[in-house]
Structure formats: C-alpha cells, structure tokens
Short mmCIF file of C-alpha atoms and ligand atoms in Angstrom, two decimals:
data_model
loop_
_atom_site.label_atom_id
_atom_site.label_comp_id
_atom_site.label_asym_id
_atom_site.label_seq_id
_atom_site.Cartn_x
_atom_site.Cartn_y
_atom_site.Cartn_z
CA UNK E 80 69.55 187.89 172.05
CA UNK E 81 66.58 189.50 170.32
CA UNK E 82 66.16 193.18 171.46
CA UNK E 83 63.92 194.03 174.09
CA UNK E 84 61.47 195.80 171.91
CA UNK E 85 60.82 192.60 169.90
CA UNK E 86 57.36 191.55 170.54
CA UNK E 87 56.38 188.21 169.37
CA UNK E 88 58.25 188.17 166.11
CA UNK E 89 61.29 189.37 164.35
CA UNK E 90 60.92 193.06 163.04
CA UNK E 91 58.24 192.96 160.48
CA UNK E 92 59.58 193.24 156.85
CA UNK E 93 57.36 196.34 156.55
CA UNK E 94 59.30 198.29 159.03
CA UNK E 95 62.41 197.49 157.18
CA UNK E 96 60.87 198.71 153.92
CA UNK E 97 59.68 201.83 155.65
CA UNK E 98 63.31 202.88 156.38
CA UNK E 99 64.02 202.14 152.59
CA UNK E 100 67.22 200.34 153.66
CA UNK E 101 68.24 197.32 151.62
CA UNK E 102 67.01 194.19 153.47
CA UNK E 103 67.35 190.44 152.71
CA UNK E 104 64.24 188.44 152.27
CA UNK E 105 62.63 187.40 155.50
CA UNK E 106 60.54 184.10 155.72
CA UNK E 107 59.41 182.53 158.82
CA UNK E 108 56.02 181.67 160.32
CA UNK E 109 55.42 185.35 161.33
CA UNK E 110 57.06 187.10 158.23
CA UNK E 111 56.88 186.61 154.42
CA UNK E 112 58.63 189.18 152.38
CA UNK E 113 61.15 189.51 149.51
CA UNK E 114 64.31 191.18 149.57
CA UNK E 115 64.24 195.04 149.48
CA UNK E 116 66.97 196.73 147.29
CA UNK E 117 68.55 200.07 147.55
CA UNK E 118 65.76 201.91 145.96
CA UNK E 119 63.23 200.40 148.36
CA UNK E 120 61.81 198.15 145.62
CA UNK E 121 60.63 194.64 146.73
CA UNK E 122 62.06 191.89 144.77
CA UNK E 123 60.31 188.46 144.06
CA UNK E 124 61.09 185.76 146.91
CA UNK E 125 64.16 183.85 145.90
CA UNK E 126 63.07 180.22 146.42
CA UNK E 127 66.41 178.73 145.41
CA UNK E 128 68.10 180.75 148.24
CA UNK E 129 65.34 179.61 150.57
CA UNK E 130 66.41 176.10 149.71
CA UNK E 131 69.89 176.90 150.71
CA UNK E 132 69.27 178.79 153.78
CA UNK E 133 66.63 176.37 155.36
CA UNK E 134 68.64 173.27 154.15
CA UNK E 135 65.70 171.55 152.55
CA UNK E 136 65.89 169.52 149.25
CA UNK E 137 64.57 170.62 145.77
CA UNK E 138 61.67 168.45 144.44
CA UNK E 139 63.14 166.90 141.25
CA UNK E 140 61.79 165.09 138.14
CA UNK E 141 62.98 161.84 139.78
CA UNK E 142 60.62 162.52 142.54
CA UNK E 143 57.72 163.05 140.32
CA UNK E 144 58.65 159.91 138.34
CA UNK E 145 58.76 157.98 141.59
CA UNK E 146 55.56 159.38 142.67
CA UNK E 147 53.70 158.22 139.67
CA UNK E 148 55.40 154.85 139.82
CA UNK E 149 54.43 154.18 143.37
CA UNK E 150 50.94 155.48 143.02
CA UNK E 151 50.06 154.77 139.38
CA UNK E 152 48.60 158.42 139.28
CA UNK E 153 49.88 161.44 137.61
CA UNK E 154 51.36 163.95 139.89
CA UNK E 155 49.17 166.96 140.83
CA UNK E 156 49.62 170.14 138.64
CA UNK E 157 51.03 172.09 141.79
CA UNK E 158 53.62 169.47 141.90
CA UNK E 159 54.23 169.31 138.21
CA UNK E 160 54.74 173.08 138.00
CA UNK E 161 57.01 173.15 141.16
CA UNK E 162 54.51 175.39 143.14
CA UNK E 163 55.19 172.48 145.71
CA UNK E 164 58.97 172.91 145.13
CA UNK E 165 60.98 171.29 147.96
CA UNK E 166 60.71 168.60 150.62
CA UNK E 167 62.44 166.71 153.39
CA UNK E 168 62.46 162.96 153.13
CA UNK E 169 59.52 162.93 150.57
CA UNK E 170 61.18 159.80 149.23
CA UNK E 171 60.99 158.06 152.54
CA UNK E 172 57.27 158.52 152.68
CA UNK E 173 56.96 156.98 149.32
CA UNK E 174 59.04 154.04 150.20
CA UNK E 175 56.93 153.51 153.27
CA UNK E 176 53.82 153.64 151.30
CA UNK E 177 55.07 151.13 148.81
CA UNK E 178 56.39 148.79 151.28
CA UNK E 179 54.00 149.13 154.47
CA UNK E 180 50.93 150.64 152.86
CA UNK E 181 50.14 153.55 155.05
CA UNK E 182 51.13 156.78 156.84
CA UNK E 183 49.39 159.91 158.23
CA UNK E 184 48.81 163.27 156.56
CA UNK E 185 48.89 166.31 158.75
CA UNK E 186 48.32 170.10 157.84
CA UNK E 187 46.84 173.05 159.50
CA UNK E 188 45.70 176.59 159.37
CA UNK E 189 45.87 179.68 161.77
CA UNK E 190 42.41 181.23 161.76
CA UNK E 191 43.31 184.72 161.73
CA UNK E 192 40.08 185.89 160.08
CA UNK E 193 36.74 184.60 159.15
CA UNK E 194 37.09 184.24 155.42
CA UNK E 195 39.93 182.19 153.80
CA UNK E 196 41.40 183.70 150.54
CA UNK E 197 42.66 181.90 147.38
CA UNK E 198 46.34 181.50 148.83
CA UNK E 199 44.92 179.62 151.84
CA UNK E 200 43.41 176.99 149.66
CA UNK E 201 46.56 175.92 147.92
CA UNK E 202 48.06 173.46 150.51
CA UNK E 203 44.58 172.08 151.16
CA UNK E 204 43.80 171.48 147.52
CA UNK E 205 47.00 169.61 147.23
CA UNK E 206 46.49 167.66 150.45
CA UNK E 207 43.09 166.73 149.37
CA UNK E 208 44.60 165.23 146.31
CA UNK E 209 47.15 163.26 148.33
CA UNK E 210 44.62 161.89 150.60
CA UNK E 211 42.51 160.63 147.54
CA UNK E 212 45.75 159.01 145.99
CA UNK E 213 47.07 157.42 148.98
CA UNK E 214 43.85 156.74 150.80
CA UNK E 215 45.24 157.64 154.23
CA UNK E 216 44.04 159.36 157.40
CA UNK E 217 44.34 163.12 157.55
CA UNK E 218 44.34 165.53 160.59
CA UNK E 219 43.87 169.17 160.15
CA UNK E 220 44.74 171.53 163.12
CA UNK E 221 43.20 175.00 163.46
CA UNK E 222 45.40 177.00 165.80
CA UNK E 223 42.97 179.45 167.35
CA UNK E 224 45.30 179.46 170.39
CA UNK E 225 48.44 180.55 168.25
CA UNK E 226 46.47 183.19 166.38
CA UNK E 227 45.07 184.65 169.82
CA UNK E 228 48.44 184.63 171.34
CA UNK E 229 50.31 186.16 168.41
CA UNK E 230 47.63 188.88 167.93
CA UNK E 231 47.86 189.71 171.58
CA UNK E 232 51.62 189.68 171.48
CA UNK E 233 51.66 191.95 168.25
CA UNK E 234 49.31 194.39 170.17
CA UNK E 235 51.83 194.84 172.84
CA UNK E 236 49.77 192.74 175.28
CA UNK E 237 46.59 194.64 174.74
CA UNK E 238 43.59 192.62 173.91
CA UNK E 239 41.73 194.63 171.25
CA UNK E 240 38.06 194.27 170.52
CA UNK E 241 37.05 191.16 168.34
CA UNK E 242 40.34 189.46 169.18
CA UNK E 243 39.48 187.63 172.28
CA UNK E 244 39.85 183.69 172.86
CA UNK E 245 36.04 183.46 171.59
CA UNK E 246 36.65 185.37 168.47
CA UNK E 247 39.45 183.15 167.37
CA UNK E 248 37.46 180.03 167.99
CA UNK E 249 34.74 181.46 165.94
CA UNK E 250 37.19 182.17 163.02
CA UNK E 251 38.36 178.64 163.36
CA UNK E 252 34.77 177.33 162.97
CA UNK E 253 34.31 179.50 159.88
CA UNK E 254 37.44 178.42 158.44
CA UNK E 255 36.58 174.71 159.13
CA UNK E 256 33.58 175.11 157.01
CA UNK E 257 35.58 176.56 154.10
CA UNK E 258 38.02 173.71 154.30
CA UNK E 259 35.20 171.11 154.31
CA UNK E 260 34.01 172.81 151.10
CA UNK E 261 37.28 171.82 149.33
CA UNK E 262 35.98 168.36 149.40
CA UNK E 263 37.81 166.18 152.02
CA UNK E 264 36.42 162.64 152.64
CA UNK E 265 34.73 162.75 156.14
CA UNK E 266 35.47 159.01 156.61
CA UNK E 267 39.16 159.62 156.78
CA UNK E 268 39.44 163.30 157.96
CA UNK E 269 39.69 164.67 161.38
CA UNK E 270 39.47 168.42 161.91
CA UNK E 271 39.92 170.16 165.21
CA UNK E 272 40.74 173.47 167.04
CA UNK E 273 43.16 173.52 169.80
CA UNK E 274 40.93 175.20 172.20
CA UNK E 275 38.46 172.43 171.86
CA UNK E 276 40.31 169.35 171.33
CA UNK E 277 43.79 169.50 173.35
CA UNK E 278 44.00 167.22 176.19
CA UNK E 279 44.69 163.40 176.88
CA UNK E 280 47.48 161.89 174.98
CA UNK E 281 47.93 164.93 172.76
CA UNK E 282 48.55 166.99 175.91
CA UNK E 283 51.00 164.49 177.27
CA UNK E 284 52.97 164.47 174.05
CA UNK E 285 52.98 168.40 174.25
CA UNK E 286 54.28 168.40 177.80
CA UNK E 287 57.02 166.08 176.90
CA UNK E 288 58.04 168.04 173.74
CA UNK E 289 58.06 171.25 175.74
CA UNK E 290 60.62 169.72 177.99
CA UNK E 291 62.73 169.11 174.82
CA UNK E 292 62.84 172.77 173.59
CA UNK E 293 64.81 175.60 175.58
CA UNK E 294 64.01 179.16 175.65
CA UNK E 295 67.15 179.85 173.70
CA UNK E 296 66.26 177.36 170.86
CA UNK E 297 62.69 178.97 170.50
CA UNK E 298 64.32 182.38 170.36
CA UNK E 299 66.70 181.15 167.72
CA UNK E 300 63.87 179.54 165.42
CA UNK E 301 61.24 182.25 165.73
CA UNK E 302 63.04 185.38 166.79
CA UNK E 303 60.98 185.64 170.06
CA UNK E 304 62.08 188.36 172.50
CA UNK E 305 62.04 188.96 176.16
CA UNK E 306 58.50 190.70 175.90
CA UNK E 307 56.85 187.84 173.78
CA UNK E 308 54.21 186.31 175.98
CA UNK E 309 55.09 182.77 177.40
CA UNK E 310 52.01 181.22 175.68
CA UNK E 311 53.24 182.03 172.22
CA UNK E 312 56.89 180.84 173.27
CA UNK E 313 55.49 177.43 174.20
CA UNK E 314 52.90 177.17 171.40
CA UNK E 315 55.40 175.56 168.88
CA UNK E 316 55.28 172.34 170.83
CA UNK E 317 51.63 171.82 170.11
CA UNK E 318 52.18 172.41 166.27
CA UNK E 319 54.96 169.90 166.42
CA UNK E 320 53.21 167.02 168.35
CA UNK E 321 50.24 167.43 166.26
CA UNK E 322 52.38 165.44 163.78
CA UNK E 323 52.38 162.38 165.96
CA UNK E 324 49.73 159.87 165.28
CA UNK E 325 50.03 158.75 168.87
CA UNK E 326 48.35 162.26 169.81
CA UNK E 327 45.15 160.97 168.35
CA UNK E 328 44.54 157.40 169.72
CA UNK E 329 40.69 157.64 168.85
CA UNK E 330 41.51 157.88 165.24
CA UNK E 331 43.28 154.65 165.20
CA UNK E 332 40.75 152.78 167.30
CA UNK E 333 42.84 153.03 170.65
CA UNK E 334 41.36 154.68 173.87
CA UNK E 335 42.36 158.12 174.76
CA UNK E 336 42.51 159.24 178.38
CA UNK E 337 40.48 162.21 179.50
CA UNK E 338 38.68 162.84 182.75
CA UNK E 339 36.09 161.81 184.03
CA UNK E 340 36.58 158.51 182.03
CA UNK E 341 38.98 156.05 183.68
CA UNK E 342 40.54 153.56 181.37
CA UNK E 343 43.52 151.78 182.68
CA UNK E 344 44.61 150.84 179.30
CA UNK E 345 45.09 154.33 178.09
CA UNK E 346 46.98 155.38 181.00
CA UNK E 347 50.12 154.87 178.93
CA UNK E 348 50.40 156.38 175.53
CA UNK E 349 50.31 153.77 172.70
CA UNK E 350 53.67 152.81 171.52
CA UNK E 351 52.31 151.17 168.41
CA UNK E 352 50.87 154.34 167.11
CA UNK E 353 54.43 156.07 167.36
CA UNK E 354 55.45 153.95 164.38
CA UNK E 355 53.20 155.42 161.82
CA UNK E 356 55.09 157.99 159.86
CA UNK E 357 53.70 161.34 158.90
CA UNK E 358 53.85 163.53 155.78
CA UNK E 359 53.09 167.34 156.27
CA UNK E 360 52.13 169.36 153.12
CA UNK E 361 52.36 173.08 154.00
CA UNK E 362 53.88 176.38 152.96
CA UNK E 363 57.59 176.86 153.45
CA UNK E 364 57.08 179.53 156.19
CA UNK E 365 55.99 176.80 158.51
CA UNK E 366 59.32 174.88 157.95
CA UNK E 367 61.07 176.15 161.09
CA UNK E 368 58.57 174.40 163.35
CA UNK E 369 59.12 171.21 161.68
CA UNK E 370 62.82 171.64 161.62
CA UNK E 371 62.65 171.68 165.39
CA UNK E 372 60.16 168.69 165.38
CA UNK E 373 62.54 166.49 163.31
CA UNK E 374 65.38 167.08 165.53
CA UNK E 375 63.35 165.62 168.52
CA UNK E 376 61.29 162.79 167.09
CA UNK E 377 63.55 160.19 168.43
CA UNK E 378 63.99 161.79 171.83
CA UNK E 379 60.41 161.11 172.78
CA UNK E 380 59.55 158.23 175.19
CA UNK E 381 58.02 156.31 172.25
CA UNK E 382 60.42 157.65 169.34
CA UNK E 383 58.42 158.57 166.22
CA UNK E 384 60.07 158.39 162.72
CA UNK E 385 61.39 161.84 161.48
CA UNK E 386 58.41 163.73 160.03
CA UNK E 387 58.34 164.11 156.25
CA UNK E 388 57.64 167.38 154.57
CA UNK E 389 56.52 168.66 151.08
CA UNK E 390 56.72 172.53 150.88
CA UNK E 391 55.05 174.94 148.67
CA UNK E 392 55.65 178.47 147.51
CA UNK E 393 53.34 181.46 148.44
CA UNK E 394 50.46 182.48 146.18
CA UNK E 395 51.46 185.97 145.11
CA UNK E 396 49.87 189.06 146.21
CA UNK E 397 47.68 190.91 143.50
CA UNK E 398 50.45 193.48 143.65
CA UNK E 399 53.04 191.14 142.32
CA UNK E 400 55.91 189.03 143.34
CA UNK E 401 57.77 189.67 146.69
CA UNK E 402 54.61 189.46 148.85
CA UNK E 403 52.06 186.88 149.59
CA UNK E 404 48.13 187.39 149.66
CA UNK E 405 47.23 188.69 153.05
CA UNK E 406 43.97 188.60 154.66
CA UNK E 407 44.43 191.94 156.48
CA UNK E 408 44.92 193.65 153.17
CA UNK E 409 41.73 193.34 151.06
CA UNK E 410 43.23 194.65 147.98
CA UNK E 411 46.10 192.08 148.00
CA UNK E 412 43.87 189.10 148.12
CA UNK E 413 40.97 187.39 146.35
CA UNK E 414 38.63 186.02 149.03
CA UNK E 415 36.67 182.77 148.85
CA UNK E 416 33.65 184.80 149.76
CA UNK E 417 34.04 187.42 146.73
CA UNK E 418 31.45 187.73 144.10
CA UNK E 419 32.12 187.26 140.50
CA UNK E 420 32.12 190.96 139.93
CA UNK E 421 34.61 191.59 142.94
CA UNK E 422 37.00 188.91 141.39
CA UNK E 423 36.78 190.77 137.94
CA UNK E 424 37.34 194.21 139.38
CA UNK E 425 40.22 192.99 141.69
CA UNK E 426 42.11 191.29 138.80
CA UNK E 427 41.34 194.13 136.33
CA UNK E 428 42.36 196.88 138.71
CA UNK E 429 45.02 195.44 140.88
CA UNK E 430 46.67 192.42 139.46
CA UNK E 431 50.22 193.46 138.38
CA UNK E 432 50.84 193.08 134.74
CA UNK E 433 53.83 191.50 132.99
CA UNK E 434 52.90 193.47 129.75
CA UNK E 435 54.50 196.42 128.10
CA UNK E 436 53.80 199.91 128.43
CA UNK E 437 52.13 200.52 124.92
CA UNK E 438 50.03 198.11 122.73
CA UNK E 439 52.62 198.66 119.99
CA UNK E 440 55.57 197.81 122.31
CA UNK E 441 53.79 194.75 123.68
CA UNK E 442 53.25 193.47 120.09
CA UNK E 443 56.72 194.00 119.13
CA UNK E 444 58.61 192.84 122.30
CA UNK E 445 56.09 190.63 124.08
CA UNK E 446 55.09 190.32 127.64
CA UNK E 447 56.68 188.55 130.60
CA UNK E 448 54.51 185.83 132.09
CA UNK E 449 56.70 185.08 134.88
CA UNK E 450 55.99 188.26 136.77
CA UNK E 451 52.33 188.51 135.35
CA UNK E 452 49.80 187.92 138.30
CA UNK E 453 47.10 186.75 136.06
CA UNK E 454 49.30 184.15 134.39
CA UNK E 455 50.68 183.11 137.80
CA UNK E 456 47.19 182.51 139.23
CA UNK E 457 46.38 180.46 136.20
CA UNK E 458 49.42 178.45 136.84
CA UNK E 459 47.96 177.43 140.32
CA UNK E 460 44.31 176.87 139.13
CA UNK E 461 44.19 175.91 135.54
CA UNK E 462 44.41 172.18 135.15
CA UNK E 463 45.19 171.89 131.47
CA UNK E 464 48.89 171.98 130.99
CA UNK E 465 48.84 172.37 127.07
CA UNK E 466 46.47 175.53 127.52
CA UNK E 467 48.77 177.04 130.10
CA UNK E 468 51.74 176.52 127.94
CA UNK E 469 50.14 178.15 124.99
CA UNK E 470 48.90 181.04 127.02
CA UNK E 471 52.49 181.67 128.21
CA UNK E 472 53.92 181.40 124.64
CA UNK E 473 51.40 183.77 123.26
CA UNK E 474 51.88 186.28 125.70
CA UNK E 475 55.70 186.16 125.41
CA UNK E 476 55.49 186.43 121.59
CA UNK E 477 53.14 189.57 121.94
CA UNK E 478 50.20 187.84 120.35
CA UNK E 479 48.27 187.92 123.59
CA UNK E 480 47.57 191.00 125.54
CA UNK E 481 47.43 191.81 129.37
CA UNK E 482 43.61 192.23 129.00
CA UNK E 483 43.26 189.10 127.39
CA UNK E 484 45.29 187.08 129.92
CA UNK E 485 43.34 188.80 132.67
CA UNK E 486 40.02 187.72 131.26
CA UNK E 487 41.16 184.18 130.96
CA UNK E 488 42.26 184.31 134.68
CA UNK E 489 39.03 185.93 135.69
CA UNK E 490 36.98 183.15 134.10
CA UNK E 491 38.99 180.39 135.71
CA UNK E 492 38.96 182.15 139.21
CA UNK E 493 35.20 182.86 138.94
CA UNK E 494 34.55 179.05 138.16
CA UNK E 495 36.58 177.83 141.05
CA UNK E 496 35.37 180.43 143.73
CA UNK E 497 31.70 179.87 142.36
CA UNK E 498 32.00 176.04 142.73
CA UNK E 499 33.46 176.33 146.10
CA UNK E 500 30.58 178.69 147.24
CA UNK E 501 27.99 176.37 146.19
CA UNK E 502 29.60 173.51 148.12
CA UNK E 503 30.35 175.87 151.11
CA UNK E 504 26.45 176.65 151.45
CA UNK E 505 25.99 173.07 152.20
CA UNK E 506 28.32 172.92 155.08
CA UNK E 507 25.97 173.09 158.00
CA UNK E 508 27.00 173.04 161.80
CA UNK E 509 26.04 169.37 161.67
CA UNK E 510 28.23 168.56 158.76
CA UNK E 511 31.22 170.56 160.36
CA UNK E 512 30.69 168.61 163.80
CA UNK E 513 30.89 165.24 162.03
CA UNK E 514 34.58 166.10 160.96
CA UNK E 515 35.18 167.09 164.39
CA UNK E 516 34.29 164.04 166.31
CA UNK E 517 37.03 161.92 167.45
CA UNK E 518 36.43 158.69 165.94
CA UNK E 519 37.94 155.75 164.21
CA UNK E 520 39.04 156.81 160.68
CA UNK E 521 38.38 154.41 157.74
CA UNK E 522 41.22 153.94 155.27
CA UNK E 523 42.82 151.30 153.20
CA UNK E 524 46.27 152.71 152.17
CA UNK E 525 48.16 151.02 149.47
CA UNK E 526 46.34 147.88 148.26
CA UNK E 527 49.38 146.01 147.25
CA UNK E 528 52.33 146.86 149.89
CA UNK E 529 55.36 144.84 149.15
CA UNK E 530 56.16 144.22 152.86
CA UNK E 531 52.70 144.37 154.53
CA UNK E 532 53.51 142.65 157.86
CA UNK E 533 55.88 145.31 158.93
CA UNK E 534 55.33 147.47 162.09
CA UNK E 535 53.97 150.64 160.29
CA UNK E 536 51.42 148.58 158.57
CA UNK E 537 50.27 146.94 161.57
CA UNK E 538 49.64 150.19 163.33
CA UNK E 539 47.75 151.51 160.54
CA UNK E 540 44.90 150.64 158.25
CA UNK E 541 41.80 148.95 159.46
CA UNK E 542 43.11 145.52 160.74
CA UNK E 543 43.04 143.51 163.88
CA UNK E 544 46.87 143.75 164.12
CA UNK E 545 46.01 146.99 166.16
CA UNK E 546 45.12 144.64 168.97
CA UNK E 547 48.70 143.46 169.26
CA UNK E 548 49.45 146.06 171.73
CA UNK E 549 46.69 145.22 174.02
CA UNK E 550 48.04 141.72 174.48
CA UNK E 551 51.35 143.01 174.97
CA UNK E 552 53.15 141.87 171.83
CA UNK E 553 53.15 145.12 169.72
CA UNK E 554 55.55 148.00 170.39
CA UNK E 555 58.46 145.62 171.06
CA UNK E 556 59.90 145.85 167.61
CA UNK E 557 62.03 148.92 167.31
CA UNK E 558 62.71 149.23 170.89
CA UNK E 559 66.44 149.93 171.63
CA UNK E 560 68.93 148.22 173.71
CA UNK E 561 70.22 149.89 177.02
CA UNK E 562 73.44 150.81 175.15
CA UNK E 563 71.67 152.23 172.10
CA UNK E 564 69.47 154.53 174.45
CA UNK E 565 72.47 155.74 176.29
CA UNK E 566 74.27 156.65 173.06
CA UNK E 567 71.09 158.53 171.76
CA UNK E 568 70.85 160.42 174.96
CA UNK E 569 74.49 161.56 175.04
CA UNK E 570 74.17 162.67 171.23
CA UNK E 571 70.87 164.49 172.15
CA UNK E 572 72.77 166.46 174.88
CA UNK E 573 75.50 167.44 172.52
CA UNK E 574 73.15 168.57 169.79
CA UNK E 575 71.26 170.73 172.35
CA UNK E 576 74.40 172.45 173.61
CA UNK E 577 75.26 173.17 169.95
CA UNK E 578 71.83 174.60 169.10
CA UNK E 579 71.88 176.72 172.35
CA UNK E 580 75.34 178.13 171.66
CA UNK E 581 74.03 179.15 168.04
CA UNK E 582 71.00 180.60 169.45
CA UNK E 583 72.47 182.98 172.02
CA UNK E 584 74.66 184.66 169.49
CA UNK E 585 73.82 188.30 169.12
CA UNK E 586 70.97 188.71 166.59
CA UNK E 587 72.39 190.02 163.31
CA UNK E 588 71.48 193.40 162.04
CA UNK E 589 69.11 193.81 159.13
CA UNK E 590 71.02 192.58 156.09
CA UNK E 591 72.59 189.86 157.85
CA UNK E 592 69.70 187.35 158.55
CA UNK E 593 71.49 184.75 156.55
CA UNK E 594 73.63 183.85 159.50
CA UNK E 595 70.41 183.75 161.58
CA UNK E 596 68.89 181.26 159.25
CA UNK E 597 71.87 179.21 159.10
CA UNK E 598 72.00 179.05 162.86
CA UNK E 599 68.61 177.45 163.03
CA UNK E 600 69.10 175.22 159.92
CA UNK E 601 68.00 171.64 160.22
CA UNK E 602 70.09 168.74 159.03
N1 LIG U 1865 50.84 177.92 162.13
C1 LIG U 1865 50.13 177.68 160.82
C2 LIG U 1865 49.50 178.98 160.46
O1 LIG U 1865 49.46 180.02 161.05
C3 LIG U 1865 48.87 176.56 161.21
C4 LIG U 1865 49.42 175.29 161.23
C5 LIG U 1865 49.39 174.36 162.32
C6 LIG U 1865 49.83 174.54 160.16
N2 LIG U 1865 49.85 173.20 162.06
C7 LIG U 1865 50.17 173.15 160.78
C8 LIG U 1865 50.12 174.85 158.69
C9 LIG U 1865 50.70 172.15 159.82
C10 LIG U 1865 50.74 173.72 158.01
C11 LIG U 1865 50.96 172.51 158.61
O2 LIG U 1865 48.79 179.01 159.47
#
C-alpha cells in the first residue's frame, strides 16, 4: 500500500530529484518527469520504454497509410512526425468509420490555471483536425472538479486563497474560450464543465462505473494513499464514463433525465447509444484512466465497445527534454496570452540549445536538432515538411546556427499565437454558451460507408433510425444470451481479483516503478 504520507499522488518527481538519487521516469496523470541519473541530471522521456511499460501499441507507417486510405486525406503533421506516437485499437476506429460511418471523439482538459500554454493546444489542434476529417461529434470535458480536489489534496487538505470551487469553474470558462479559439465547429462540438453539467444519465453511468472500481484498483493505477481525499479517489469514474455516448443523450436527439422534468422514456438509459464507439486523442499521461475504462466497458448494464485511444508525447519545456511545459513555472512555458516580445525573449533566453559551445565548433561539428528546443517546437507547429527537414539538415551540418533556428521558431510561434489571440478576442460569453448548450449535434460521418445499416450507424449521424429504440426494436442486436452474460460475469470477477492482488502489493521503492507500472498495465 502507498505510504501514509502520500497525499493525492505518488511522490512528485521533484522530490526524488532533490535527493539526487537516480530515479526512473515517472509518467501518470499527476506526474510527468524523465529519468534522473546518478549525477542528478534529468534525461529525456523514453517513449519506447513507455510503450512497453503501459502496454500500448506504436503508431506505424501502416496506420498512417490506412488512415489516408480510409479518409482520402493526408495524415496530420503531428501524426506524420509521430508526436502522436502510440494508440490502442486505432485500427478498429478506422474500420468502424469505413464500415458504419461514425463514432464519437472525446477529449478534455484539467483547468488548473486561467491561461493555456502552447503544450495544452497540441491535443486540441489534433482533435480539431480529426473532427474536420471524419465529420463526427466531439465532446470536451473540463474537469474543474478534478483540479479542485487534486489541488486541495496536494495542499494537505487546506483550501488556499484562489483555489475554491468557484475559482476552478472560472478557470474552466477561461480555458473553454481558449479552446473555442482553436476553431472547433459549434454544430458538432459540445463543451462542458463537470460542476455545471454532471447529472442525469451521465451521473447514472458514473455511479455504475464507481461500483466497478475498488479502492485497491484506484490506488494501483494512480498511487493514491490513505490521506487522499475521497473525492479524488472517486473522480476517475467521471473521466471514464465521459467517453460513453450514452452519457450525453441530448447530443444524439434522445431525452436526458433531470429533475424537475419527468420523461418516462428517459427513465432508462438509451441502449442504442452504447453502441457508438469512441476515440480519445490525448497525451499519454492520461492513459491510466482509460486502461481502467477499457477493462470495464463490457461490464456496464449496456456494454460499450472498448474505447480507442491515440496518444501524444508532451511538448518539451523551454529548459529541454525531460520535463513538459508547466503552467506553474512561467519560464518553462509559452502562454497563449504572451505578447510577441515575450515569446521572443523566452525563446532567446530560455530555450535549451542543441548547438555547440563556440561558433567555430558549431561550424565544424554541427548541432543536434533532436535536443534543440527551438527545432522541437518547429516540429510541432511548422506545417511544411520540406522546410522542417532542411532546417534539421542545415543545423546538423553546422551551416545553420542556434540563433537562426531560434529566430525561425520565434516567427512561427508569433504567427500561431497572434492568430490565436485574434480569434480569442471574438469569443464572447454568448459564443461560449452556445458550445455548452446540451443540444442535438449535426454531423454526417463517412459519406460512403460500406455497411451503413449496422447498429453503430443507426445510433449515429442524423437519421431517423434513432427512433428505433422508441418503438422497441433498437438495442436488441448485440444483446447477449443468458449463458454469455454469466460467462462474462465470471471472467470479470476473476479479473477483478487479479487486479486487486497486484494492487495491494507493497509499493516499490523509487527506482523500481517499472513493476508498479506493470501491475496496472492494461491488455
Ligand atoms: N484529466 C485531464 C487533465 O488533467 C482532463 C481530461 C478529462 C482529459 N477527460 C479527458 C484529457 C480526456 C484527455 C482526454 O488535463
């Protein structure tokens, strides 16, 4: 079991660094830090190792080719450059789209501060592109509750000034305006904060999911301890069921059930919606939640298909590989509210350079673009593959200097952030509220699905097949026989026992986290 001192999360990586002890990399929803060597130096995050530890799959050339074949569109630069680098069942979502025509996208953000930084925009930029290409509904969850509970847990139960429930709701609203400024289509996007939206079928799903996760399993996946507040312990269920289309009946033209309205049709959750598959684009630190989710999708009253994931790396801190941009360290991050001169100064003063000590040496030996922060940022934000490649080559050969790389980076970031700020200025409260109104979303999915009549299609898109359930016909396909249900139950019990046994093992000492990661590994 986790030590009694653990509050909210495993020992923060900084603590381990302070002691200058070698420590393995630590990646989970509450910690992101590279390995620390015996000299106290932080190493770059080892993503190949993370693929092993988490048991996820690498994104391959074959996936990119299949993506392009199914959508008829080129893969996004973040995928081409493997900044989205791994997945679970990405192939399956492509198959679904090809055959049945639709699925739901789900992503989210923990509103821990008022302004988002460059790193926060990465999963959203990618998600927007997927929404445009697939023409599917998207839900974006803002976890004001998670960030409130986490902050309070971190502060030993003390509620500090500026960190009340109301403050986190305000951060959520500010962040939502930032997210909208990235260009999501209001017709097919629903954005909500937990404090405002949770209730109705969403809450019923939450309650059921909570009943499927034991304390030992939550401790195993998130490193919670005996003094973690119970709100944070239970929070994960909400982030998980947010992936179920059945949590949002309004978006698909079905009634939800919230007092004081009485709608007898909505007194039962809609089984048809549970057939729509979901894809979650997110950074890999969120994977532990969705590992827990995937293991339980088929144990819900209305079983959902296993949620598919596409996972990104972290945007490097200005100080270099080994850490991610952090909103709490102003010098590690470029904020979406920074002025052109702030961007210029931060890159010039703080961006870690892959160049050589002296001009003469740089010309002779060349620089290393792989650790150069200015080059790394260009790899995220510069669209032109040919230019990026030539910048890398010129840097390596010594023809291009650090200062030149930085000024190319500054120009590109000023353009991106400046364009963002113009759009952000247009996002009024009224615009924000439109995205947050529960309403039927409009989307068309794949115009030429190969098996359009299958259940997933019936439950999606904009068609009358949705009415099937109301006449009592939909929701029958995919129901299991009594024997099958029993077999599932037995298997689930067995799995649960196994997970618990793994989770109650003594927590490994620093340097032995691999075992812990393996304990909570998904399939
Ligand atoms: N926990 C996430 C964070 O702290 C927020 C979040 C909720 C999320 N649901 C998500 C992130 C789905 C990615 C995908 O940022």
